[in-house]
């Protein structure tokens, strides 16, 4: 619970950037990467800035995804944070408070790294990132599903112990609906997580199943924690219970690792391609 005051003092030390409103960056579209890696004698020169870089403060090194001017693709480079030209700037004022190192603006001003700093081959950064996307999504799903379950268990325990209107809160109809809906969301989220994990274990991909899991779980856990706050009443919004902190932290999950809308677009495109292929295979024409 003491992390909230820590986070607030962190914000007071690092005022928000005046440029945040026009912040560049890829967001859910990796093709929008603007940081540039230019080939120079003996290595690479990196220039640009990145926003909302989680864990930047205090990190010893970072993996930088930069647009490669030569290949037109992207290159991944390993950069020590004490390299001249690398600077961690403002911490963004975000509603979450549990990410070590904050969410920072990072500036690259002609940061030189030698050739051996390139991870893999130059220009193939996007291909390498695809390898870890599905497992990374699922690890986020696991963490936040666990947090949502904890919030539910705290609220359920309170509903069982607390008496209102002459009976236990857990025996009141509207409270029972919230409890039941939480149980359903948690069970469905866990099933999708298992399915996606199984597909990755079987064929090493699981791209679409991990997108489905990420969208559903990120939204389901939000519903679960929101109901948990409601069940816990006033204490659910206070620092006396962990539910309030989970509620603040969990909202961003619908955005990072690909916003729900980006994943829905990908799922819809794949479904449309399958339908089109099925029509062609059967000879059906509309």
Short mmCIF file of C-alpha atoms in Angstrom, two decimals:
data_model
loop_
_atom_site.label_atom_id
_atom_site.label_comp_id
_atom_site.label_asym_id
_atom_site.label_seq_id
_atom_site.Cartn_x
_atom_site.Cartn_y
_atom_site.Cartn_z
CA UNK A 1 0.00 0.00 0.00
CA UNK A 2 2.93 2.35 0.56
CA UNK A 3 3.64 2.45 -3.19
CA UNK A 4 1.06 5.15 -3.88
CA UNK A 5 2.84 7.86 -1.85
CA UNK A 6 6.15 6.76 -3.41
CA UNK A 7 4.70 7.13 -6.88
CA UNK A 8 3.33 10.58 -6.10
CA UNK A 9 6.68 11.81 -4.80
CA UNK A 10 8.30 10.41 -7.93
CA UNK A 11 5.95 12.53 -10.04
CA UNK A 12 6.76 15.63 -8.02
CA UNK A 13 10.47 15.09 -8.64
CA UNK A 14 9.97 14.64 -12.39
CA UNK A 15 7.34 17.01 -13.83
CA UNK A 16 5.52 15.81 -16.93
CA UNK A 17 6.90 16.63 -20.33
CA UNK A 18 5.30 19.61 -22.05
CA UNK A 19 5.63 17.62 -25.29
CA UNK A 20 3.55 14.62 -24.21
CA UNK A 21 0.48 15.79 -26.09
CA UNK A 22 2.39 15.52 -29.36
CA UNK A 23 4.53 12.59 -28.33
CA UNK A 24 5.88 10.55 -31.22
CA UNK A 25 5.96 6.81 -31.02
CA UNK A 26 4.68 3.60 -32.47
CA UNK A 27 2.04 2.70 -29.89
CA UNK A 28 0.16 -0.31 -31.26
CA UNK A 29 1.57 0.23 -34.77
CA UNK A 30 5.22 -0.89 -34.93
CA UNK A 31 5.57 0.52 -38.43
CA UNK A 32 5.33 3.99 -36.86
CA UNK A 33 8.74 3.68 -35.14
CA UNK A 34 10.60 6.95 -35.72
CA UNK A 35 13.84 6.49 -33.79
CA UNK A 36 16.55 6.13 -36.46
CA UNK A 37 19.64 3.92 -36.46
CA UNK A 38 22.18 5.10 -39.03
CA UNK A 39 25.16 3.00 -40.11
CA UNK A 40 28.44 4.79 -39.44
CA UNK A 41 32.07 3.60 -39.54
CA UNK A 42 32.54 0.94 -36.86
CA UNK A 43 28.97 0.88 -35.66
CA UNK A 44 25.64 2.69 -35.53
CA UNK A 45 24.39 6.13 -34.49
CA UNK A 46 20.94 6.23 -32.84
CA UNK A 47 18.82 9.38 -32.76
CA UNK A 48 15.26 10.00 -31.63
CA UNK A 49 13.08 9.74 -28.55
CA UNK A 50 10.70 7.21 -27.08
CA UNK A 51 7.82 7.74 -24.69
CA UNK A 52 6.30 5.57 -21.95
CA UNK A 53 9.34 3.31 -21.69
CA UNK A 54 8.58 1.14 -18.67
CA UNK A 55 11.46 0.50 -16.28
CA UNK A 56 13.82 3.01 -17.91
CA UNK A 57 14.81 4.70 -14.66
CA UNK A 58 17.63 2.72 -13.06
CA UNK A 59 18.09 0.24 -15.92
CA UNK A 60 21.68 -0.72 -16.79
CA UNK A 61 20.94 -1.42 -20.44
CA UNK A 62 18.10 -1.35 -22.92
CA UNK A 63 17.11 -3.00 -26.19
CA UNK A 64 16.34 -0.28 -28.71
CA UNK A 65 14.10 -0.85 -31.72
CA UNK A 66 15.08 1.70 -34.35
CA UNK A 67 14.22 2.36 -37.96
CA UNK A 68 17.14 1.26 -40.15
CA UNK A 69 17.72 3.89 -42.81
CA UNK A 70 19.60 1.46 -45.05
CA UNK A 71 17.23 -1.51 -45.13
CA UNK A 72 13.96 0.32 -44.53
CA UNK A 73 13.19 -2.20 -41.81
CA UNK A 74 13.95 -2.06 -38.11
CA UNK A 75 17.05 -3.08 -36.20
CA UNK A 76 17.34 -4.11 -32.57
CA UNK A 77 20.39 -2.79 -30.73
CA UNK A 78 21.71 -3.33 -27.21
CA UNK A 79 22.57 -0.01 -25.56
CA UNK A 80 24.18 0.56 -22.16
CA UNK A 81 22.37 3.40 -20.42
CA UNK A 82 25.64 5.15 -19.52
CA UNK A 83 26.44 5.58 -23.23
CA UNK A 84 26.93 9.28 -24.12
CA UNK A 85 23.81 10.74 -25.68
CA UNK A 86 21.40 8.41 -23.86
CA UNK A 87 19.21 10.17 -21.31
CA UNK A 88 16.15 9.25 -19.26
CA UNK A 89 13.88 12.28 -19.04
CA UNK A 90 10.41 12.79 -17.53
CA UNK A 91 8.23 10.17 -15.87
CA UNK A 92 4.74 10.19 -17.34
CA UNK A 93 1.91 10.81 -14.86
CA UNK A 94 0.17 7.45 -15.20
CA UNK A 95 -2.60 6.01 -13.03
CA UNK A 96 -0.63 2.85 -12.25
CA UNK A 97 2.07 2.76 -9.61
CA UNK A 98 3.64 -0.70 -9.46
CA UNK A 99 6.02 -0.67 -12.43
CA UNK A 100 9.60 -0.37 -11.17
CA UNK A 101 11.43 2.39 -13.01
CA UNK A 102 8.28 4.22 -14.06
CA UNK A 103 7.17 5.03 -17.61
CA UNK A 104 9.69 7.48 -18.99
CA UNK A 105 10.64 9.57 -21.97
CA UNK A 106 14.00 8.41 -23.27
CA UNK A 107 16.17 10.59 -25.49
CA UNK A 108 18.81 9.40 -27.96
CA UNK A 109 21.16 12.08 -29.26
CA UNK A 110 23.70 10.55 -31.67
CA UNK A 111 24.17 7.52 -29.41
CA UNK A 112 27.02 5.48 -30.84
CA UNK A 113 27.13 1.70 -30.41
CA UNK A 114 29.58 -0.71 -32.07
CA UNK A 115 28.54 -3.26 -34.70
CA UNK A 116 28.37 -6.07 -32.14
CA UNK A 117 25.52 -4.22 -30.39
CA UNK A 118 23.14 -5.35 -33.14
CA UNK A 119 20.92 -8.22 -31.99
CA UNK A 120 20.62 -10.74 -34.81
CA UNK A 121 20.78 -9.17 -38.26
CA UNK A 122 20.23 -5.56 -39.13
CA UNK A 123 16.84 -4.84 -40.64
CA UNK A 124 15.14 -7.92 -39.18
CA UNK A 125 13.99 -6.41 -35.89
CA UNK A 126 10.29 -6.74 -36.61
CA UNK A 127 10.72 -10.42 -37.44
CA UNK A 128 12.56 -11.05 -34.16
CA UNK A 129 9.92 -9.23 -32.14
CA UNK A 130 7.21 -11.52 -33.53
CA UNK A 131 8.90 -14.50 -31.86
CA UNK A 132 8.23 -13.20 -28.36
CA UNK A 133 4.90 -11.44 -28.86
CA UNK A 134 2.53 -14.32 -28.10
CA UNK A 135 4.39 -15.58 -24.99
CA UNK A 136 4.77 -12.00 -23.73
CA UNK A 137 1.04 -11.37 -24.07
CA UNK A 138 0.28 -14.49 -22.10
CA UNK A 139 2.67 -13.61 -19.27
CA UNK A 140 0.81 -10.31 -18.92
CA UNK A 141 -2.47 -12.25 -18.95
CA UNK A 142 -1.19 -14.54 -16.20
CA UNK A 143 -0.05 -11.67 -13.99
CA UNK A 144 -3.22 -9.63 -14.27
CA UNK A 145 -5.49 -12.64 -14.05
CA UNK A 146 -3.78 -13.46 -10.76
CA UNK A 147 -4.24 -9.89 -9.56
CA UNK A 148 -7.93 -9.94 -10.52
CA UNK A 149 -8.43 -13.22 -8.71
CA UNK A 150 -6.84 -11.75 -5.61
CA UNK A 151 -9.17 -8.74 -5.77
CA UNK A 152 -12.15 -11.08 -6.16
CA UNK A 153 -11.10 -13.24 -3.22
CA UNK A 154 -10.68 -10.18 -0.97
CA UNK A 155 -14.08 -8.83 -1.97
CA UNK A 156 -15.71 -12.26 -1.61
CA UNK A 157 -14.29 -12.70 1.87
CA UNK A 158 -15.67 -9.32 2.82
CA UNK A 159 -19.06 -10.16 1.32
CA UNK A 160 -19.22 -13.35 3.38
CA UNK A 161 -18.27 -11.63 6.65
CA UNK A 162 -20.13 -8.34 6.29
CA UNK A 163 -23.79 -8.04 7.38
CA UNK A 164 -26.09 -5.48 5.78
CA UNK A 165 -29.88 -5.12 5.83
CA UNK A 166 -30.17 -7.99 8.28
CA UNK A 167 -28.17 -10.59 6.32
CA UNK A 168 -24.80 -11.34 4.84
CA UNK A 169 -23.81 -9.22 1.86
CA UNK A 170 -23.12 -12.49 0.01
CA UNK A 171 -26.80 -13.45 0.40
CA UNK A 172 -28.12 -10.31 -1.27
CA UNK A 173 -29.24 -10.82 -4.86
CA UNK A 174 -27.34 -8.00 -6.55
CA UNK A 175 -24.15 -8.91 -4.69
CA UNK A 176 -24.63 -12.53 -5.75
CA UNK A 177 -24.85 -11.44 -9.38
CA UNK A 178 -21.50 -9.64 -9.13
CA UNK A 179 -19.91 -12.63 -7.41
CA UNK A 180 -21.26 -15.03 -10.03
CA UNK A 181 -20.18 -12.80 -12.94
CA UNK A 182 -16.69 -12.61 -11.46
CA UNK A 183 -16.52 -16.39 -11.19
CA UNK A 184 -17.65 -16.74 -14.83
CA UNK A 185 -15.17 -14.15 -16.15
CA UNK A 186 -12.30 -15.71 -14.22
CA UNK A 187 -13.13 -19.23 -15.44
CA UNK A 188 -13.50 -18.12 -19.07
CA UNK A 189 -10.28 -16.12 -18.94
CA UNK A 190 -8.38 -19.06 -17.50
CA UNK A 191 -9.74 -21.37 -20.23
CA UNK A 192 -8.64 -19.00 -23.02
CA UNK A 193 -5.23 -18.67 -21.39
CA UNK A 194 -4.82 -22.45 -21.26
CA UNK A 195 -5.91 -22.78 -24.91
CA UNK A 196 -3.42 -20.17 -26.13
CA UNK A 197 -0.61 -21.65 -24.03
CA UNK A 198 -1.34 -25.11 -25.44
CA UNK A 199 -1.21 -23.82 -29.03
CA UNK A 200 2.16 -22.15 -28.41
CA UNK A 201 3.50 -25.34 -26.85
CA UNK A 202 2.27 -27.35 -29.85
CA UNK A 203 3.38 -25.24 -32.82
CA UNK A 204 5.36 -22.37 -31.30
CA UNK A 205 3.05 -19.67 -32.71
CA UNK A 206 -0.36 -19.07 -31.15
CA UNK A 207 -0.53 -15.59 -32.65
CA UNK A 208 -4.29 -15.43 -33.10
CA UNK A 209 -5.16 -17.38 -29.95
CA UNK A 210 -2.91 -15.12 -27.88
CA UNK A 211 -4.65 -12.06 -29.38
CA UNK A 212 -8.05 -13.50 -28.44
CA UNK A 213 -6.81 -14.28 -24.94
CA UNK A 214 -5.23 -10.88 -24.50
CA UNK A 215 -8.35 -8.97 -25.56
CA UNK A 216 -10.77 -11.03 -23.50
CA UNK A 217 -8.60 -11.30 -20.39
CA UNK A 218 -7.59 -7.64 -20.34
CA UNK A 219 -11.27 -6.65 -20.45
CA UNK A 220 -12.53 -9.44 -18.20
CA UNK A 221 -10.08 -8.68 -15.40
CA UNK A 222 -11.15 -5.04 -15.59
CA UNK A 223 -14.74 -6.12 -15.03
CA UNK A 224 -13.74 -8.46 -12.20
CA UNK A 225 -11.74 -5.82 -10.32
CA UNK A 226 -14.43 -3.19 -10.89
CA UNK A 227 -17.06 -5.49 -9.36
CA UNK A 228 -14.67 -6.29 -6.51
CA UNK A 229 -14.35 -2.60 -5.72
CA UNK A 230 -18.14 -2.33 -5.70
CA UNK A 231 -18.54 -5.36 -3.43
CA UNK A 232 -15.96 -4.01 -0.99
CA UNK A 233 -17.79 -0.69 -0.81
CA UNK A 234 -15.99 2.39 0.46
CA UNK A 235 -12.97 0.40 1.60
CA UNK A 236 -12.57 -0.83 -1.96
CA UNK A 237 -11.60 2.68 -3.01
CA UNK A 238 -9.22 3.24 -0.10
CA UNK A 239 -5.59 2.37 0.52
CA UNK A 240 -6.67 0.02 3.31
CA UNK A 241 -7.41 -2.71 0.78
CA UNK A 242 -5.20 -3.66 -2.17
CA UNK A 243 -8.22 -3.74 -4.51
CA UNK A 244 -8.05 -0.01 -5.24
CA UNK A 245 -4.43 -0.22 -6.30
CA UNK A 246 -5.14 -3.23 -8.52
CA UNK A 247 -8.02 -1.26 -10.08
CA UNK A 248 -5.70 1.62 -10.99
CA UNK A 249 -2.92 -0.62 -12.24
CA UNK A 250 -5.03 -2.95 -14.33
CA UNK A 251 -6.65 -0.38 -16.62
CA UNK A 252 -3.57 0.07 -18.79
CA UNK A 253 -3.54 -3.63 -19.69
CA UNK A 254 -6.14 -2.95 -22.39
CA UNK A 255 -3.60 -0.66 -24.08
CA UNK A 256 -0.09 -2.01 -23.73
CA UNK A 257 1.10 -5.09 -25.60
CA UNK A 258 -1.27 -4.00 -28.35
CA UNK A 259 -4.51 -2.14 -27.70
CA UNK A 260 -7.69 -4.22 -27.76
CA UNK A 261 -8.72 -2.47 -30.97
CA UNK A 262 -5.49 -3.45 -32.75
CA UNK A 263 -5.92 -7.09 -31.73
CA UNK A 264 -9.57 -7.06 -32.84
CA UNK A 265 -8.50 -5.71 -36.23
CA UNK A 266 -5.97 -8.54 -36.57
CA UNK A 267 -8.50 -11.20 -35.50
CA UNK A 268 -11.11 -9.84 -37.94
CA UNK A 269 -8.64 -9.79 -40.84
CA UNK A 270 -7.66 -13.40 -40.21
CA UNK A 271 -11.31 -14.45 -40.01
CA UNK A 272 -12.05 -12.64 -43.28
CA UNK A 273 -9.10 -14.32 -44.99
CA UNK A 274 -10.33 -17.73 -43.86
CA UNK A 275 -13.82 -16.98 -45.12
CA UNK A 276 -12.44 -15.79 -48.45
CA UNK A 277 -10.30 -18.89 -48.82
CA UNK A 278 -13.27 -21.11 -47.99
CA UNK A 279 -15.39 -19.39 -50.66
CA UNK A 280 -12.68 -19.82 -53.27
CA UNK A 281 -12.21 -23.46 -52.34
CA UNK A 282 -15.92 -24.22 -52.64
CA UNK A 283 -16.44 -22.18 -55.78
CA UNK A 284 -19.07 -20.01 -54.09
CA UNK A 285 -19.43 -16.47 -55.46
CA UNK A 286 -21.61 -13.80 -53.92
#
